Structures are given as C-alpha cells and as structure tokens.
C-alpha cells in the first residue's frame, strides 16, 4: 500500500506520522501521480497547528502539502493530455501532496521540462506562484528600486530574481551567509537586524519605490517608514499589518491559473533564467525532521521531501 503523511489533530511537529493508505483511484478529469518530490512550506505548518483554522478548516485525519512533481501512474476519464509515464509538475488543493501517490486534477498539472530536476519541480508551486504574484503586485519597473525581506528564503529567493528581470534594482535583506548568493544574481545584499533602515537608505540613495515582505516581523512598518506608498508594498507574512495599513497581501491565490504560471516558471528554469535553491532533501519518513528544519527559518531556498 502507498504511504502518506497524516495527522489526527492540530498540534506541533510531533502529531505528524507516515502511514499506509488506500491506493487512490482517479475519477473523471483526475490523474494519479507517483510523487518524485514534494516541497514543504511555512503555511502548511501553520495549518497543522490550527493557527489558520478559521481560513483553512480541517477534517481529520488530514494529509499535508500542495507542491508536487512526479510521473503519471494512471489517468482517469476526461484527463485529456496526460498518459502513464508522463513527467509532470503540479499541485494539490486537498493537502495531499506529501505522499507516494496523489490524485491531481488534470488542470492543475503541466509538463516537467527535462532540464528541471525533480527537487526543483516538486517545490515550485507555492513559492513560485507566490513570488510571481508578489512581484506583479508591486509592479517594479526599470530604473526603480525594490526591497525584498527574507531574500534568501523559499519565496524571497525567487522574488529577487523575478524582480531583477523587470530591470529594477533589487535590494535583498538576508543574513551575511547568503550575501554572496544574492550578489551572484545581481541583487544588492543588505544585512537585516538593528540599523537595517539606515543600511537600506545607504544602498538606495534615491529612495525605495516598492517593497516585498516575505518574512513579517515589522517589515511593513519599515517599508512605510522608508516612504514606500502602501499600494506598492506587498506582504505574504503579516496579514494583520496588511489590514491595518492597507498594503497588499497578494500570494499564490492571486497569481491566477496555477498550472499556467508553473509552466512559465518551469520554462524560465529550463532556460537558465531562474534558479530555485534547494536547501535540504529528506525522505518522506523524515517529515518531522524536515519541518523542524523549516521552522528554524534560516534555510536558503527550499526543503524537499522525496517519497
């Protein structure tokens, strides 16, 4: 029997387990995917704790995960365009991707380019569509300056690259251990912490035009203090600040058709125009260890499960 991540109640990492489940059977328009890689995300940890229960109610036992890449095992009636053996990238809205076999709606899949690794493909959906939407929300242009907090994290590492593609000057807030990586991608690194406002002003003598916050913890207030207009600030982490100050909170939901955005991002990766750093890869059985690492919030790029 296939294995999948499950939990029976809201709680910490210790509620997670991997158990055998019934083999899924694809219905009309569905595709059964044998998962090769599944990324993990901070939002999944918040859902598991119950912190987002009002927005994302749960029924138990619950699965976990959205991101996935794998090989088509079986296609249901009406799942046009996919056949067994096809390599695909996709996502699940059923909190189910952290498993060996996953049912996916055919409209939520796109082909995986050969040049894109399984680890990168399997961790692309949440961070990719979120970064894409966040950059679009603040619409940086050539000659402007945009700041990205958490610039080496899962979303931030893609947001800085996508923002650079607009021709804007990009300042990335990150620990010193990630400064070389940011510099190599054309981003001006600035250390976070006490005095960060002065360091940003020194790096951007003509001011800051837009701000993408991927971390929370006061960065919306910092952006406003730097003189960035509210309509050009987007946070994916501080929804209370978004509501209080009227800044944007566009994430993956605002990106539009997920499979279409996935295809665009995968094409950029395949052509060498976009890089998805992979921090660590864990086997499915070590899902607790993977989330322990995630919740330290100091990894560069993505943490991935490999069933």
PDB file of C-alpha atoms in Angstrom:
ATOM      1  CA  UNK A   1       0.000   0.000   0.000  1.00  0.00           C
ATOM      2  CA  UNK A   2       1.228   3.548  -0.688  1.00  0.00           C
ATOM      3  CA  UNK A   3       2.387   5.765   2.174  1.00  0.00           C
ATOM      4  CA  UNK A   4       1.310   9.312   3.015  1.00  0.00           C
ATOM      5  CA  UNK A   5       1.803  11.965   5.703  1.00  0.00           C
ATOM      6  CA  UNK A   6      -1.142  12.167   8.102  1.00  0.00           C
ATOM      7  CA  UNK A   7      -2.139  13.833  11.375  1.00  0.00           C
ATOM      8  CA  UNK A   8      -5.239  13.405  13.545  1.00  0.00           C
ATOM      9  CA  UNK A   9      -5.337  16.699  15.447  1.00  0.00           C
ATOM     10  CA  UNK A  10      -3.924  20.203  15.405  1.00  0.00           C
ATOM     11  CA  UNK A  11      -0.535  20.416  17.051  1.00  0.00           C
ATOM     12  CA  UNK A  12       3.215  20.573  16.764  1.00  0.00           C
ATOM     13  CA  UNK A  13       5.576  18.547  14.649  1.00  0.00           C
ATOM     14  CA  UNK A  14       5.013  15.504  16.867  1.00  0.00           C
ATOM     15  CA  UNK A  15       1.467  14.984  15.502  1.00  0.00           C
ATOM     16  CA  UNK A  16       2.876  14.118  12.065  1.00  0.00           C
ATOM     17  CA  UNK A  17       3.203  10.498  11.012  1.00  0.00           C
ATOM     18  CA  UNK A  18       3.700   8.491   7.819  1.00  0.00           C
ATOM     19  CA  UNK A  19       1.286   5.608   7.339  1.00  0.00           C
ATOM     20  CA  UNK A  20      -0.037   3.251   4.697  1.00  0.00           C
ATOM     21  CA  UNK A  21      -3.217   4.412   2.969  1.00  0.00           C
ATOM     22  CA  UNK A  22      -5.594   3.004   0.384  1.00  0.00           C
ATOM     23  CA  UNK A  23      -4.420   3.371  -3.210  1.00  0.00           C
ATOM     24  CA  UNK A  24      -6.211   6.390  -4.726  1.00  0.00           C
ATOM     25  CA  UNK A  25      -8.383   5.804  -7.786  1.00  0.00           C
ATOM     26  CA  UNK A  26      -8.609   8.628 -10.341  1.00  0.00           C
ATOM     27  CA  UNK A  27     -12.071   9.919 -11.112  1.00  0.00           C
ATOM     28  CA  UNK A  28     -13.278  11.971 -14.046  1.00  0.00           C
ATOM     29  CA  UNK A  29     -10.665  14.553 -15.008  1.00  0.00           C
ATOM     30  CA  UNK A  30      -8.167  13.308 -12.421  1.00  0.00           C
ATOM     31  CA  UNK A  31      -4.637  11.984 -12.766  1.00  0.00           C
ATOM     32  CA  UNK A  32      -2.880   9.639 -10.340  1.00  0.00           C
ATOM     33  CA  UNK A  33       0.718  10.819  -9.905  1.00  0.00           C
ATOM     34  CA  UNK A  34       3.568   8.842  -8.373  1.00  0.00           C
ATOM     35  CA  UNK A  35       5.354  11.597  -6.489  1.00  0.00           C
ATOM     36  CA  UNK A  36       9.079  12.040  -7.024  1.00  0.00           C
ATOM     37  CA  UNK A  37       9.413  15.207  -4.920  1.00  0.00           C
ATOM     38  CA  UNK A  38       7.171  17.389  -2.744  1.00  0.00           C
ATOM     39  CA  UNK A  39       8.244  20.725  -1.302  1.00  0.00           C
ATOM     40  CA  UNK A  40       7.252  21.854   2.179  1.00  0.00           C
ATOM     41  CA  UNK A  41       6.107  25.358   3.143  1.00  0.00           C
ATOM     42  CA  UNK A  42       5.591  27.504   6.270  1.00  0.00           C
ATOM     43  CA  UNK A  43       1.867  27.810   5.550  1.00  0.00           C
ATOM     44  CA  UNK A  44       1.460  24.054   5.923  1.00  0.00           C
ATOM     45  CA  UNK A  45       2.978  24.216   9.390  1.00  0.00           C
ATOM     46  CA  UNK A  46       0.549  26.989  10.357  1.00  0.00           C
ATOM     47  CA  UNK A  47      -2.405  24.972   9.065  1.00  0.00           C
ATOM     48  CA  UNK A  48      -1.214  21.953  11.068  1.00  0.00           C
ATOM     49  CA  UNK A  49      -1.046  23.960  14.302  1.00  0.00           C
ATOM     50  CA  UNK A  50      -4.588  25.250  13.825  1.00  0.00           C
ATOM     51  CA  UNK A  51      -3.447  28.877  13.586  1.00  0.00           C
ATOM     52  CA  UNK A  52      -5.273  29.234  10.257  1.00  0.00           C
ATOM     53  CA  UNK A  53      -8.290  27.098  11.151  1.00  0.00           C
ATOM     54  CA  UNK A  54     -10.708  29.955  10.501  1.00  0.00           C
ATOM     55  CA  UNK A  55      -9.376  30.394   6.961  1.00  0.00           C
ATOM     56  CA  UNK A  56      -8.441  26.764   6.255  1.00  0.00           C
ATOM     57  CA  UNK A  57     -10.699  24.460   8.316  1.00  0.00           C
ATOM     58  CA  UNK A  58      -9.510  20.871   8.613  1.00  0.00           C
ATOM     59  CA  UNK A  59     -11.110  17.459   8.783  1.00  0.00           C
ATOM     60  CA  UNK A  60      -9.187  14.574  10.341  1.00  0.00           C
ATOM     61  CA  UNK A  61      -7.248  12.547   9.557  1.00  0.00           C
ATOM     62  CA  UNK A  62      -5.653  15.244   7.430  1.00  0.00           C
ATOM     63  CA  UNK A  63      -2.995  14.961   4.771  1.00  0.00           C
ATOM     64  CA  UNK A  64      -0.456  17.679   4.109  1.00  0.00           C
ATOM     65  CA  UNK A  65       1.165  19.556   1.254  1.00  0.00           C
ATOM     66  CA  UNK A  66       0.448  21.270  -2.067  1.00  0.00           C
ATOM     67  CA  UNK A  67       3.658  21.114  -4.145  1.00  0.00           C
ATOM     68  CA  UNK A  68       4.489  18.023  -6.174  1.00  0.00           C
ATOM     69  CA  UNK A  69       6.265  16.635  -9.194  1.00  0.00           C
ATOM     70  CA  UNK A  70       6.175  13.082 -10.406  1.00  0.00           C
ATOM     71  CA  UNK A  71       5.240  10.553 -13.041  1.00  0.00           C
ATOM     72  CA  UNK A  72       1.696   9.868 -14.222  1.00  0.00           C
ATOM     73  CA  UNK A  73       0.641   6.453 -12.952  1.00  0.00           C
ATOM     74  CA  UNK A  74      -2.920   6.442 -14.274  1.00  0.00           C
ATOM     75  CA  UNK A  75      -5.245   8.913 -15.990  1.00  0.00           C
ATOM     76  CA  UNK A  76      -8.980   8.963 -15.348  1.00  0.00           C
ATOM     77  CA  UNK A  77     -11.669   9.524 -17.932  1.00  0.00           C
ATOM     78  CA  UNK A  78     -11.586  13.073 -19.230  1.00  0.00           C
ATOM     79  CA  UNK A  79      -7.995  13.716 -18.113  1.00  0.00           C
ATOM     80  CA  UNK A  80      -7.056  14.679 -21.636  1.00  0.00           C
ATOM     81  CA  UNK A  81      -3.425  15.314 -22.486  1.00  0.00           C
ATOM     82  CA  UNK A  82      -1.845  13.043 -19.876  1.00  0.00           C
ATOM     83  CA  UNK A  83      -0.777   9.410 -20.171  1.00  0.00           C
ATOM     84  CA  UNK A  84       1.056   6.954 -17.907  1.00  0.00           C
ATOM     85  CA  UNK A  85       4.762   7.735 -17.864  1.00  0.00           C
ATOM     86  CA  UNK A  86       4.417  11.492 -18.410  1.00  0.00           C
ATOM     87  CA  UNK A  87       6.651  13.608 -16.160  1.00  0.00           C
ATOM     88  CA  UNK A  88       4.624  16.419 -14.602  1.00  0.00           C
ATOM     89  CA  UNK A  89       4.710  19.360 -12.192  1.00  0.00           C
ATOM     90  CA  UNK A  90       1.589  20.291 -10.285  1.00  0.00           C
ATOM     91  CA  UNK A  91      -0.200  20.971  -7.064  1.00  0.00           C
ATOM     92  CA  UNK A  92      -2.991  19.637  -4.886  1.00  0.00           C
ATOM     93  CA  UNK A  93      -5.663  21.740  -3.184  1.00  0.00           C
ATOM     94  CA  UNK A  94      -6.542  18.744  -0.984  1.00  0.00           C
ATOM     95  CA  UNK A  95      -3.497  18.917   1.333  1.00  0.00           C
ATOM     96  CA  UNK A  96      -2.283  15.636  -0.059  1.00  0.00           C
ATOM     97  CA  UNK A  97       0.999  16.048  -1.945  1.00  0.00           C
ATOM     98  CA  UNK A  98       3.287  14.644   0.755  1.00  0.00           C
ATOM     99  CA  UNK A  99       2.631  11.057  -0.227  1.00  0.00           C
ATOM    100  CA  UNK A 100       3.771   8.376  -2.629  1.00  0.00           C
ATOM    101  CA  UNK A 101       0.623   8.521  -4.775  1.00  0.00           C
ATOM    102  CA  UNK A 102      -1.552  11.619  -5.178  1.00  0.00           C
ATOM    103  CA  UNK A 103      -4.732  12.371  -7.092  1.00  0.00           C
ATOM    104  CA  UNK A 104      -4.416  15.636  -9.020  1.00  0.00           C
ATOM    105  CA  UNK A 105      -6.930  17.458 -11.189  1.00  0.00           C
ATOM    106  CA  UNK A 106      -5.607  17.392 -14.749  1.00  0.00           C
ATOM    107  CA  UNK A 107      -5.952  21.186 -14.971  1.00  0.00           C
ATOM    108  CA  UNK A 108      -3.512  21.524 -12.075  1.00  0.00           C
ATOM    109  CA  UNK A 109      -0.658  19.826 -13.937  1.00  0.00           C
ATOM    110  CA  UNK A 110       1.887  20.892 -16.522  1.00  0.00           C
ATOM    111  CA  UNK A 111       4.719  19.033 -18.237  1.00  0.00           C
ATOM    112  CA  UNK A 112       8.093  18.927 -16.499  1.00  0.00           C
ATOM    113  CA  UNK A 113      10.918  20.056 -18.755  1.00  0.00           C
ATOM    114  CA  UNK A 114      13.768  17.564 -18.861  1.00  0.00           C
ATOM    115  CA  UNK A 115      16.252  20.224 -17.707  1.00  0.00           C
ATOM    116  CA  UNK A 116      14.367  20.817 -14.427  1.00  0.00           C
ATOM    117  CA  UNK A 117      15.337  18.490 -11.566  1.00  0.00           C
ATOM    118  CA  UNK A 118      12.731  16.607  -9.557  1.00  0.00           C
ATOM    119  CA  UNK A 119      13.646  18.519  -6.392  1.00  0.00           C
ATOM    120  CA  UNK A 120      13.171  21.886  -8.072  1.00  0.00           C
ATOM    121  CA  UNK A 121       9.993  20.842  -9.891  1.00  0.00           C
ATOM    122  CA  UNK A 122       8.461  19.363  -6.752  1.00  0.00           C
ATOM    123  CA  UNK A 123       8.998  22.522  -4.724  1.00  0.00           C
ATOM    124  CA  UNK A 124       7.936  25.101  -7.297  1.00  0.00           C
ATOM    125  CA  UNK A 125       4.201  25.718  -6.938  1.00  0.00           C
ATOM    126  CA  UNK A 126       3.716  27.587  -3.647  1.00  0.00           C
ATOM    127  CA  UNK A 127       6.912  29.644  -3.682  1.00  0.00           C
ATOM    128  CA  UNK A 128       6.848  30.177  -7.433  1.00  0.00           C
ATOM    129  CA  UNK A 129       3.294  31.410  -7.753  1.00  0.00           C
ATOM    130  CA  UNK A 130       3.606  33.462  -4.550  1.00  0.00           C
ATOM    131  CA  UNK A 131       6.783  35.187  -5.718  1.00  0.00           C
ATOM    132  CA  UNK A 132       5.254  35.741  -9.161  1.00  0.00           C
ATOM    133  CA  UNK A 133       2.130  37.346  -7.623  1.00  0.00           C
ATOM    134  CA  UNK A 134       4.108  39.453  -5.138  1.00  0.00           C
ATOM    135  CA  UNK A 135       6.334  40.932  -7.840  1.00  0.00           C
ATOM    136  CA  UNK A 136       3.321  41.614 -10.031  1.00  0.00           C
ATOM    137  CA  UNK A 137       1.556  43.283  -7.077  1.00  0.00           C
ATOM    138  CA  UNK A 138       4.254  45.935  -6.630  1.00  0.00           C
ATOM    139  CA  UNK A 139       4.997  46.185 -10.407  1.00  0.00           C
ATOM    140  CA  UNK A 140       8.659  47.239 -10.304  1.00  0.00           C
ATOM    141  CA  UNK A 141       9.982  48.906 -13.426  1.00  0.00           C
ATOM    142  CA  UNK A 142      13.363  49.584 -14.964  1.00  0.00           C
ATOM    143  CA  UNK A 143      15.163  52.307 -13.030  1.00  0.00           C
ATOM    144  CA  UNK A 144      13.203  51.721  -9.814  1.00  0.00           C
ATOM    145  CA  UNK A 145      14.425  50.164  -6.562  1.00  0.00           C
ATOM    146  CA  UNK A 146      12.608  47.346  -4.782  1.00  0.00           C
ATOM    147  CA  UNK A 147      13.489  45.795  -1.417  1.00  0.00           C
ATOM    148  CA  UNK A 148      12.741  42.141  -0.590  1.00  0.00           C
ATOM    149  CA  UNK A 149      12.833  40.896   3.008  1.00  0.00           C
ATOM    150  CA  UNK A 150      13.691  37.245   3.624  1.00  0.00           C
ATOM    151  CA  UNK A 151      15.515  37.464   0.304  1.00  0.00           C
ATOM    152  CA  UNK A 152      17.180  34.050   0.535  1.00  0.00           C
ATOM    153  CA  UNK A 153      14.110  32.110   1.695  1.00  0.00           C
ATOM    154  CA  UNK A 154      11.843  29.988  -0.463  1.00  0.00           C
ATOM    155  CA  UNK A 155       9.688  32.833  -1.798  1.00  0.00           C
ATOM    156  CA  UNK A 156      12.264  35.577  -1.393  1.00  0.00           C
ATOM    157  CA  UNK A 157      14.947  33.803  -3.427  1.00  0.00           C
ATOM    158  CA  UNK A 158      12.572  33.680  -6.400  1.00  0.00           C
ATOM    159  CA  UNK A 159      11.087  37.137  -5.834  1.00  0.00           C
ATOM    160  CA  UNK A 160      14.501  38.817  -6.065  1.00  0.00           C
ATOM    161  CA  UNK A 161      15.233  37.053  -9.351  1.00  0.00           C
ATOM    162  CA  UNK A 162      11.838  37.815 -10.880  1.00  0.00           C
ATOM    163  CA  UNK A 163      12.094  41.449  -9.768  1.00  0.00           C
ATOM    164  CA  UNK A 164      15.550  41.716 -11.359  1.00  0.00           C
ATOM    165  CA  UNK A 165      14.073  40.507 -14.643  1.00  0.00           C
ATOM    166  CA  UNK A 166      11.949  43.680 -14.753  1.00  0.00           C
ATOM    167  CA  UNK A 167      15.122  45.778 -14.894  1.00  0.00           C
ATOM    168  CA  UNK A 168      14.666  47.163 -11.390  1.00  0.00           C
ATOM    169  CA  UNK A 169      17.457  47.483  -8.844  1.00  0.00           C
ATOM    170  CA  UNK A 170      16.802  44.898  -6.131  1.00  0.00           C
ATOM    171  CA  UNK A 171      17.968  45.066  -2.519  1.00  0.00           C
ATOM    172  CA  UNK A 172      17.758  41.759  -0.670  1.00  0.00           C
ATOM    173  CA  UNK A 173      17.601  41.605   3.139  1.00  0.00           C
ATOM    174  CA  UNK A 174      19.345  38.470   4.365  1.00  0.00           C
ATOM    175  CA  UNK A 175      21.974  37.110   6.734  1.00  0.00           C
ATOM    176  CA  UNK A 176      25.597  37.564   5.715  1.00  0.00           C
ATOM    177  CA  UNK A 177      25.899  33.884   4.833  1.00  0.00           C
ATOM    178  CA  UNK A 178      23.556  34.498   1.886  1.00  0.00           C
ATOM    179  CA  UNK A 179      25.111  37.731   0.609  1.00  0.00           C
ATOM    180  CA  UNK A 180      27.414  36.059  -1.901  1.00  0.00           C
ATOM    181  CA  UNK A 181      24.481  34.117  -3.388  1.00  0.00           C
ATOM    182  CA  UNK A 182      22.421  37.308  -3.733  1.00  0.00           C
ATOM    183  CA  UNK A 183      25.302  39.240  -5.283  1.00  0.00           C
ATOM    184  CA  UNK A 184      25.835  36.490  -7.851  1.00  0.00           C
ATOM    185  CA  UNK A 185      22.250  37.047  -9.009  1.00  0.00           C
ATOM    186  CA  UNK A 186      22.559  40.783  -9.400  1.00  0.00           C
ATOM    187  CA  UNK A 187      20.946  41.622  -6.057  1.00  0.00           C
ATOM    188  CA  UNK A 188      22.382  44.161  -3.586  1.00  0.00           C
ATOM    189  CA  UNK A 189      22.616  42.329  -0.235  1.00  0.00           C
ATOM    190  CA  UNK A 190      21.830  44.147   2.998  1.00  0.00           C
ATOM    191  CA  UNK A 191      22.021  42.557   6.446  1.00  0.00           C
ATOM    192  CA  UNK A 192      18.810  42.505   8.458  1.00  0.00           C
ATOM    193  CA  UNK A 193      18.632  43.483  12.142  1.00  0.00           C
ATOM    194  CA  UNK A 194      19.243  46.666  14.087  1.00  0.00           C
ATOM    195  CA  UNK A 195      20.071  49.596  11.839  1.00  0.00           C
ATOM    196  CA  UNK A 196      18.605  47.989   8.724  1.00  0.00           C
ATOM    197  CA  UNK A 197      16.726  51.174   7.742  1.00  0.00           C
ATOM    198  CA  UNK A 198      19.969  53.145   7.593  1.00  0.00           C
ATOM    199  CA  UNK A 199      21.671  50.389   5.593  1.00  0.00           C
ATOM    200  CA  UNK A 200      18.809  50.362   3.077  1.00  0.00           C
ATOM    201  CA  UNK A 201      18.982  54.158   2.712  1.00  0.00           C
ATOM    202  CA  UNK A 202      22.716  53.918   2.093  1.00  0.00           C
ATOM    203  CA  UNK A 203      22.155  51.248  -0.582  1.00  0.00           C
ATOM    204  CA  UNK A 204      19.295  53.225  -2.154  1.00  0.00           C
ATOM    205  CA  UNK A 205      20.274  56.912  -2.040  1.00  0.00           C
ATOM    206  CA  UNK A 206      17.421  57.837  -4.387  1.00  0.00           C
ATOM    207  CA  UNK A 207      14.838  56.095  -2.231  1.00  0.00           C
ATOM    208  CA  UNK A 208      12.835  52.865  -2.357  1.00  0.00           C
ATOM    209  CA  UNK A 209       9.949  52.546  -4.799  1.00  0.00           C
ATOM    210  CA  UNK A 210       8.495  49.149  -3.798  1.00  0.00           C
ATOM    211  CA  UNK A 211       8.819  46.581  -1.006  1.00  0.00           C
ATOM    212  CA  UNK A 212       8.073  42.842  -0.914  1.00  0.00           C
ATOM    213  CA  UNK A 213       7.874  41.367   2.590  1.00  0.00           C
ATOM    214  CA  UNK A 214       8.238  37.589   2.768  1.00  0.00           C
ATOM    215  CA  UNK A 215       9.151  37.421   6.472  1.00  0.00           C
ATOM    216  CA  UNK A 216       6.821  39.569   8.617  1.00  0.00           C
ATOM    217  CA  UNK A 217       8.035  40.892  11.976  1.00  0.00           C
ATOM    218  CA  UNK A 218       7.700  44.613  11.285  1.00  0.00           C
ATOM    219  CA  UNK A 219       8.825  44.880   7.682  1.00  0.00           C
ATOM    220  CA  UNK A 220       5.573  46.516   6.557  1.00  0.00           C
ATOM    221  CA  UNK A 221       6.172  49.284   9.080  1.00  0.00           C
ATOM    222  CA  UNK A 222       9.776  49.556   7.873  1.00  0.00           C
ATOM    223  CA  UNK A 223       8.621  49.931   4.279  1.00  0.00           C
ATOM    224  CA  UNK A 224       6.231  52.711   5.237  1.00  0.00           C
ATOM    225  CA  UNK A 225       8.960  54.445   7.259  1.00  0.00           C
ATOM    226  CA  UNK A 226      11.153  54.352   4.148  1.00  0.00           C
ATOM    227  CA  UNK A 227       8.450  56.268   2.294  1.00  0.00           C
ATOM    228  CA  UNK A 228       7.146  53.434   0.132  1.00  0.00           C
ATOM    229  CA  UNK A 229       3.484  54.035  -0.843  1.00  0.00           C
ATOM    230  CA  UNK A 230       1.080  51.474   0.663  1.00  0.00           C
ATOM    231  CA  UNK A 231      -0.102  50.387  -2.783  1.00  0.00           C
ATOM    232  CA  UNK A 232       3.463  49.346  -3.644  1.00  0.00           C
ATOM    233  CA  UNK A 233       4.027  47.198  -0.564  1.00  0.00           C
ATOM    234  CA  UNK A 234       3.126  43.510  -0.630  1.00  0.00           C
ATOM    235  CA  UNK A 235       3.413  41.160   2.345  1.00  0.00           C
ATOM    236  CA  UNK A 236       2.900  37.409   2.288  1.00  0.00           C
ATOM    237  CA  UNK A 237       3.597  37.054   6.021  1.00  0.00           C
ATOM    238  CA  UNK A 238       1.975  39.884   8.028  1.00  0.00           C
ATOM    239  CA  UNK A 239      -1.735  39.923   7.276  1.00  0.00           C
ATOM    240  CA  UNK A 240      -2.559  41.998  10.364  1.00  0.00           C
ATOM    241  CA  UNK A 241      -0.276  44.756   9.074  1.00  0.00           C
ATOM    242  CA  UNK A 242      -1.795  44.452   5.616  1.00  0.00           C
ATOM    243  CA  UNK A 243      -5.242  45.058   7.050  1.00  0.00           C
ATOM    244  CA  UNK A 244      -4.090  47.846   9.372  1.00  0.00           C
ATOM    245  CA  UNK A 245      -2.144  49.849   6.791  1.00  0.00           C
ATOM    246  CA  UNK A 246      -3.954  48.924   3.576  1.00  0.00           C
ATOM    247  CA  UNK A 247      -0.953  47.338   1.903  1.00  0.00           C
ATOM    248  CA  UNK A 248      -1.286  44.401  -0.465  1.00  0.00           C
ATOM    249  CA  UNK A 249      -1.187  40.751   0.550  1.00  0.00           C
ATOM    250  CA  UNK A 250      -1.070  39.027  -2.830  1.00  0.00           C
ATOM    251  CA  UNK A 251       0.192  35.449  -2.776  1.00  0.00           C
ATOM    252  CA  UNK A 252      -0.299  32.244  -4.720  1.00  0.00           C
ATOM    253  CA  UNK A 253      -4.102  32.638  -4.844  1.00  0.00           C
ATOM    254  CA  UNK A 254      -3.704  35.987  -6.611  1.00  0.00           C
ATOM    255  CA  UNK A 255      -1.358  34.518  -9.207  1.00  0.00           C
ATOM    256  CA  UNK A 256      -4.193  33.198 -11.358  1.00  0.00           C
ATOM    257  CA  UNK A 257      -4.228  29.799 -13.086  1.00  0.00           C
ATOM    258  CA  UNK A 258      -1.576  27.841 -11.203  1.00  0.00           C
ATOM    259  CA  UNK A 259      -0.639  25.428 -13.978  1.00  0.00           C
ATOM    260  CA  UNK A 260      -0.122  28.294 -16.427  1.00  0.00           C
ATOM    261  CA  UNK A 261       2.198  30.128 -14.031  1.00  0.00           C
ATOM    262  CA  UNK A 262       4.005  26.847 -13.260  1.00  0.00           C
ATOM    263  CA  UNK A 263       4.629  26.294 -16.956  1.00  0.00           C
ATOM    264  CA  UNK A 264       6.041  29.810 -17.333  1.00  0.00           C
ATOM    265  CA  UNK A 265       8.327  29.427 -14.303  1.00  0.00           C
ATOM    266  CA  UNK A 266       9.475  25.951 -15.345  1.00  0.00           C
ATOM    267  CA  UNK A 267      10.377  27.350 -18.751  1.00  0.00           C
ATOM    268  CA  UNK A 268      12.492  30.087 -17.162  1.00  0.00           C
ATOM    269  CA  UNK A 269      14.279  27.478 -15.039  1.00  0.00           C
ATOM    270  CA  UNK A 270      14.852  25.185 -18.004  1.00  0.00           C
ATOM    271  CA  UNK A 271      16.353  28.059 -19.995  1.00  0.00           C
ATOM    272  CA  UNK A 272      18.678  29.046 -17.140  1.00  0.00           C
ATOM    273  CA  UNK A 273      16.929  32.333 -16.361  1.00  0.00           C
ATOM    274  CA  UNK A 274      15.672  31.359 -12.892  1.00  0.00           C
ATOM    275  CA  UNK A 275      17.300  29.376 -10.102  1.00  0.00           C
ATOM    276  CA  UNK A 276      15.476  27.574  -7.282  1.00  0.00           C
ATOM    277  CA  UNK A 277      17.986  26.873  -4.496  1.00  0.00           C
ATOM    278  CA  UNK A 278      17.410  23.581  -2.679  1.00  0.00           C
ATOM    279  CA  UNK A 279      18.439  23.717   0.969  1.00  0.00           C
ATOM    280  CA  UNK A 280      17.901  20.103   2.020  1.00  0.00           C
ATOM    281  CA  UNK A 281      16.199  16.921   0.839  1.00  0.00           C
ATOM    282  CA  UNK A 282      14.612  14.435   3.248  1.00  0.00           C
ATOM    283  CA  UNK A 283      12.952  11.062   2.685  1.00  0.00           C
ATOM    284  CA  UNK A 284       9.204  11.054   3.326  1.00  0.00           C
ATOM    285  CA  UNK A 285       9.724   9.089   6.557  1.00  0.00           C
ATOM    286  CA  UNK A 286      11.674  12.048   7.977  1.00  0.00           C
ATOM    287  CA  UNK A 287       8.846  14.565   7.579  1.00  0.00           C
ATOM    288  CA  UNK A 288       9.213  15.660  11.215  1.00  0.00           C
ATOM    289  CA  UNK A 289      12.895  16.417  10.733  1.00  0.00           C
ATOM    290  CA  UNK A 290      12.102  18.346   7.551  1.00  0.00           C
ATOM    291  CA  UNK A 291       9.586  20.601   9.314  1.00  0.00           C
ATOM    292  CA  UNK A 292      11.932  21.076  12.262  1.00  0.00           C
ATOM    293  CA  UNK A 293      14.497  22.451   9.819  1.00  0.00           C
ATOM    294  CA  UNK A 294      11.868  24.597   8.068  1.00  0.00           C
ATOM    295  CA  UNK A 295      10.687  26.224  11.282  1.00  0.00           C
ATOM    296  CA  UNK A 296      14.198  27.453  12.093  1.00  0.00           C
ATOM    297  CA  UNK A 297      13.606  29.946   9.219  1.00  0.00           C
ATOM    298  CA  UNK A 298      17.263  30.145   8.252  1.00  0.00           C
ATOM    299  CA  UNK A 299      17.487  27.940   5.162  1.00  0.00           C
ATOM    300  CA  UNK A 300      18.355  29.236   1.708  1.00  0.00           C
ATOM    301  CA  UNK A 301      15.650  28.174  -0.707  1.00  0.00           C
ATOM    302  CA  UNK A 302      13.506  25.077  -0.414  1.00  0.00           C
ATOM    303  CA  UNK A 303      13.302  21.962   1.758  1.00  0.00           C
ATOM    304  CA  UNK A 304      12.017  18.940  -0.165  1.00  0.00           C
ATOM    305  CA  UNK A 305      10.591  15.531   0.649  1.00  0.00           C
ATOM    306  CA  UNK A 306      11.433  12.591  -1.622  1.00  0.00           C
ATOM    307  CA  UNK A 307       8.969   9.693  -1.277  1.00  0.00           C
TER     308      UNK A 307
END
